[in-house]
Coordinates of C-alpha atoms in Angstrom, one line a residue:
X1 CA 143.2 149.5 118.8
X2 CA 143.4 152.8 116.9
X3 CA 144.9 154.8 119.7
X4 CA 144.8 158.4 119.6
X5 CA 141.9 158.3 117.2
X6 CA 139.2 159.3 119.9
X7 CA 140.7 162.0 121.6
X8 CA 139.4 165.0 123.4
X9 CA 138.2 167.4 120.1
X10 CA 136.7 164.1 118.1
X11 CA 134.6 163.2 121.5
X12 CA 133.3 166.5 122.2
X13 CA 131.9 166.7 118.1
X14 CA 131.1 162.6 118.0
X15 CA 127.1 163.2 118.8
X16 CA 126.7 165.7 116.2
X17 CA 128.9 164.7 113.7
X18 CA 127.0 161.0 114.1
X19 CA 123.3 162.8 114.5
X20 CA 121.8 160.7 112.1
X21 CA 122.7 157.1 114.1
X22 CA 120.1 158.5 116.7
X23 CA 117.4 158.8 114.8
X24 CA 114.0 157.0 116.4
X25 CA 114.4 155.1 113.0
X26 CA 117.8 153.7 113.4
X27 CA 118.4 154.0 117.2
X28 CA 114.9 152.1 118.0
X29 CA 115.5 148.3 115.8
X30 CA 118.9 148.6 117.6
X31 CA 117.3 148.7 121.1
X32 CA 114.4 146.5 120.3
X33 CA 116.6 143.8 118.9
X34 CA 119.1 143.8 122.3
X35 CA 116.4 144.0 124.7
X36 CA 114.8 140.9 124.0
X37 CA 118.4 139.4 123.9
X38 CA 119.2 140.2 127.6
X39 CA 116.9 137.1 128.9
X40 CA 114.4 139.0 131.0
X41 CA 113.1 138.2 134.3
X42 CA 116.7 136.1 134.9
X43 CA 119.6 136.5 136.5
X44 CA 121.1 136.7 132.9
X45 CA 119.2 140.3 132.2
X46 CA 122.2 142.7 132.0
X47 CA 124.5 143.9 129.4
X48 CA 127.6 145.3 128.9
X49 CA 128.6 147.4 125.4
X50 CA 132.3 147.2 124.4
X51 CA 133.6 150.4 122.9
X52 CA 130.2 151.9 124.6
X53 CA 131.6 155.8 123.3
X54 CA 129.1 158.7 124.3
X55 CA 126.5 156.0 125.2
X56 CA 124.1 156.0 122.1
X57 CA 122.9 152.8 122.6
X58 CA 123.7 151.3 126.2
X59 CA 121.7 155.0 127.5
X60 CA 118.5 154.4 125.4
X61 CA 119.0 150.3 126.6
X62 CA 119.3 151.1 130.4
X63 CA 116.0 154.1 129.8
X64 CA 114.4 150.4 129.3
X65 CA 114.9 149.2 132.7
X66 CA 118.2 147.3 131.4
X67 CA 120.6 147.0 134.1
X68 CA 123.6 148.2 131.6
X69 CA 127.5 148.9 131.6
X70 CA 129.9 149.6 129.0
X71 CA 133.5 149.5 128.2
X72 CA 135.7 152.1 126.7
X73 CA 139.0 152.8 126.2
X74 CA 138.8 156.6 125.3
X75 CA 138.8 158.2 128.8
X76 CA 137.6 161.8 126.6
X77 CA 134.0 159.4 125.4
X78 CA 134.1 158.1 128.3
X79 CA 133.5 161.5 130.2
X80 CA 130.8 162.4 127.5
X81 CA 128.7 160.1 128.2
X82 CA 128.7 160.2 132.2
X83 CA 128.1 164.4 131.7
X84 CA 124.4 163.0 129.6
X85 CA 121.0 162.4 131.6
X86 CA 121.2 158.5 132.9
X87 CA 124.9 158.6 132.6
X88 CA 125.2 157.8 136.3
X89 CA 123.3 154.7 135.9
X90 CA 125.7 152.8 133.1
X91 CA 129.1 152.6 135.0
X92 CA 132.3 152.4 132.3
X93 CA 135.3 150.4 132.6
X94 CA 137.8 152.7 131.1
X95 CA 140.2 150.1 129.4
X96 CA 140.8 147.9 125.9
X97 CA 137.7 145.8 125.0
X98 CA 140.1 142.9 124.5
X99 CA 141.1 142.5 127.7
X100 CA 139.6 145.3 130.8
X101 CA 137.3 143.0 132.9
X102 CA 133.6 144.9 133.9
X103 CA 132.3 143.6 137.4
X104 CA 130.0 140.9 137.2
X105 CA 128.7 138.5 134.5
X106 CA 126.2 139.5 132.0
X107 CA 123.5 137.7 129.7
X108 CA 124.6 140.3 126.4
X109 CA 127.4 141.5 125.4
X110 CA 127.5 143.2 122.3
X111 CA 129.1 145.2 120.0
X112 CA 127.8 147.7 117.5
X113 CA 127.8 150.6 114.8
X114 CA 131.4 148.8 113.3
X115 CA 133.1 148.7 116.2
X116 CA 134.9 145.5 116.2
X117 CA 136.8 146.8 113.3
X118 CA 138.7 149.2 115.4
X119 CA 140.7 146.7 116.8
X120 CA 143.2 146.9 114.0
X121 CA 145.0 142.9 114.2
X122 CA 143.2 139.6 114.0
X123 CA 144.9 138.8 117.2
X124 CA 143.2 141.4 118.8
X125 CA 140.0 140.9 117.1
X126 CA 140.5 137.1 118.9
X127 CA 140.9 138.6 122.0
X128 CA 137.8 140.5 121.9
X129 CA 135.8 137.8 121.4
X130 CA 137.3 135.8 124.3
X131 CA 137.0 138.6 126.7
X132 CA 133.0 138.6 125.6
X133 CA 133.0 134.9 126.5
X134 CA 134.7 135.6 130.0
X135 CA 131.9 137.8 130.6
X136 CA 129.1 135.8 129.5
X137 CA 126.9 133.8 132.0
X138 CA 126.3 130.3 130.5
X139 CA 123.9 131.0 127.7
X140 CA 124.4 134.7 127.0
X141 CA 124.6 136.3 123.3
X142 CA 127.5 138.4 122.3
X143 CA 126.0 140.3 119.0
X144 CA 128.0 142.3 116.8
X145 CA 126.9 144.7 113.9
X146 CA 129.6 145.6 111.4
X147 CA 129.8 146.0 107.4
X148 CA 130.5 143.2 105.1
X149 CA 133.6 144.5 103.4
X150 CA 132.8 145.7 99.8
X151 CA 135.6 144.3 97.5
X152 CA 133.4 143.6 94.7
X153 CA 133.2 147.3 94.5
X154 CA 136.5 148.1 94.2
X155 CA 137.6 147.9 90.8
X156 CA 141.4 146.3 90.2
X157 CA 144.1 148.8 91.0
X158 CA 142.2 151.0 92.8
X159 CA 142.6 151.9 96.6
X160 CA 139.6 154.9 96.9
X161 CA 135.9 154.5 96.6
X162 CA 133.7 157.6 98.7
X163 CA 130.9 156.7 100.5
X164 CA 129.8 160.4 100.9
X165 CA 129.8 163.5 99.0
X166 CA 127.8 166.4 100.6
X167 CA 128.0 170.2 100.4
X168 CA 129.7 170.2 103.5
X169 CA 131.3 166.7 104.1
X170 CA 133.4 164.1 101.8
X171 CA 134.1 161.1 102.9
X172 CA 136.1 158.3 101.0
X173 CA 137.7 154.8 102.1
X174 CA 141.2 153.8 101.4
X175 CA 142.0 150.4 101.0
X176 CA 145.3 147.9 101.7
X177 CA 143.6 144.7 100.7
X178 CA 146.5 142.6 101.3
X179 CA 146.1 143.5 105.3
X180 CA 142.4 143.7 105.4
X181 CA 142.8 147.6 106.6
X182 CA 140.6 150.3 105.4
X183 CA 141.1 154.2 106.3
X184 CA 137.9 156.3 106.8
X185 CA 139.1 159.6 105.3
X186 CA 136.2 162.9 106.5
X187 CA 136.6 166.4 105.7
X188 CA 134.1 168.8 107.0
X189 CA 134.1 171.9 105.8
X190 CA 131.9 174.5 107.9
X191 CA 132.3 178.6 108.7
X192 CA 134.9 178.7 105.6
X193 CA 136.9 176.0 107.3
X194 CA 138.2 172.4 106.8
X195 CA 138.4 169.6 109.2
X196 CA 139.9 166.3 109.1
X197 CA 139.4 162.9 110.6
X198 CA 141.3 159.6 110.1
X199 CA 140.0 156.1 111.1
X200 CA 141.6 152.9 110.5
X201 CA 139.9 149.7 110.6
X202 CA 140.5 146.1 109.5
X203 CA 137.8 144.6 107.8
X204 CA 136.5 141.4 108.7
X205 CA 134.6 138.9 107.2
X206 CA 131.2 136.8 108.1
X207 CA 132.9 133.5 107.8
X208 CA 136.5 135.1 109.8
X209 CA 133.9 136.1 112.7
X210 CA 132.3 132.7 113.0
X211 CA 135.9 131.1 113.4
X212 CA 136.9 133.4 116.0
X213 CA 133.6 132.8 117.9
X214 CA 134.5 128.8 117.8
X215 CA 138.1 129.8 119.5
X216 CA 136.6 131.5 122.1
X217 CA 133.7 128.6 122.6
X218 CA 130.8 130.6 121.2
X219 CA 128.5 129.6 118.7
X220 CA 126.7 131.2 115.9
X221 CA 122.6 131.3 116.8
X222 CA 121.7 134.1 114.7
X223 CA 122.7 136.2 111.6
X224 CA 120.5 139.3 109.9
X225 CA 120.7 141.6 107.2
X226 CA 120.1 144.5 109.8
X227 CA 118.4 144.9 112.9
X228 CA 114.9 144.5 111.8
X229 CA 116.4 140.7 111.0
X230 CA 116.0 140.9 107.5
X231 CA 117.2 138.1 105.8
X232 CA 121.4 137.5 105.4
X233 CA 121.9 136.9 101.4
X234 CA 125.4 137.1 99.3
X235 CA 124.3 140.9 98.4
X236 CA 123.6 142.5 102.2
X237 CA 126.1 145.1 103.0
X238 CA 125.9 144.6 106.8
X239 CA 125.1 142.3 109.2
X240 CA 124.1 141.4 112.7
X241 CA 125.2 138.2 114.4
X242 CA 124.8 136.6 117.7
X243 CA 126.4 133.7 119.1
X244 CA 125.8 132.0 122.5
X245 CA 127.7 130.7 125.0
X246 CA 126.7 127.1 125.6
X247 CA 124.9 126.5 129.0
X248 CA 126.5 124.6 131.6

């Protein structure tokens, strides 16, 4: 995990600096899609989101009626999003997604907005999926949405491509291809000042995820394009998968 990354400053700014991501528009398919994943009307209809943050999604899920929880390692996120309206009604586990255990089994557990990424080793990345399994009853869906990783865009012998370039932010990736890491480089500029924020990932592939689902005895059941389950093809530059935990 990239500790130290979501500390106090970076959780008090998170919902505004990531204002677009709650737009009815993207915020909505995101919901939509989970909800009907969470087996309604059984004792399988809960969820639980690991790295939950300020609460984007698991607050507009439980608003649905969907008895939700999270987990999250940054105690300062963590505090943001019990502070919001509903906040008392998704308790967190404060603790690393690969391994703190939420009370109770669940029928989802998902992932979103890149997240498995954050865990920064495959190991890790392993683990995460096997602590989804331990808290999947038989049949639940862990889902994930993350980025496919854009090599084909990086031309040979260079480590930089930007994904944004605005009058007041700049954001560029830095790549270590031979470890599968990518740093998230943003500067803000605002009120004739300059701010800076570092996040590391390791990239993962389609293909990497499916094999680390099999080690933790999931299987794939679905894979979209986005969350309005457009169709996966060699050119989509995201996706969202589920797998399932057989039944009993």
């Amino acid at each position: 995990m990239a500790d130290g990354v979501w500390n106090e400053q970076v959780a008090r700014g998170y919902d505004e600096a990531s204002a677009d991501m709650y737009a009815p528009e993207v915020l909505d398919p995101a919901v939509d899609f989970l909800e009907r994943r969470t087996a309604p009307g059984t004792d399988r209809a809960a969820a639980l989101e690991f790295a939950v943050g300020t609460g984007r999604v698991a607050l507009a899920l439980s608003a649905r009626g969907v008895r939700t929880a999270g987990i999250e390692s940054s105690e300062p996120m963590a505090r943001e999003l019990g502070g919001k309206p509903g906040g008392g009604d998704v308790p967190v586990t404060v603790g690393d997604m690969t391994t703190a255990r939420a009370p109770g089994t669940y029928g989802l557990v998902y992932l979103v907005y890149n997240a498995i990424t954050c865990l920064l080793s495959q190991d890790d990345q392993v683990a995460c999926f096997r602590n989804a399994a331990r808290h999947l009853a038989p049949g639940g869906r862990f889902v994930i949405e993350v980025f496919v990783p854009e090599l084909r865009r990086l031309p040979p012998g260079e480590t930089a491509r930007p994904f944004h370039i605005g009058t007041g932010h700049l954001g560029f990736d830095t790549y270590d291809v031979a470890n599968q890491r990518v740093v998230s480089h943003h500067y803000t500029i605002a009120d004739g000042q300059c701010t800076t924020f570092l996040s590391p990932h390791r990239y993962v592939w389609p293909a990497e995820l499916d094999l680390m689902a099999r080690l933790a005895g999931l299987e794939l059941a679905e894979r979209w394009a986005d969350w309005h389950e457009a169709p996966f093809t060699s050119s989509s530059r995201s996706h969202v998968s589920v797998w399932r935990k057989p039944p009993r």
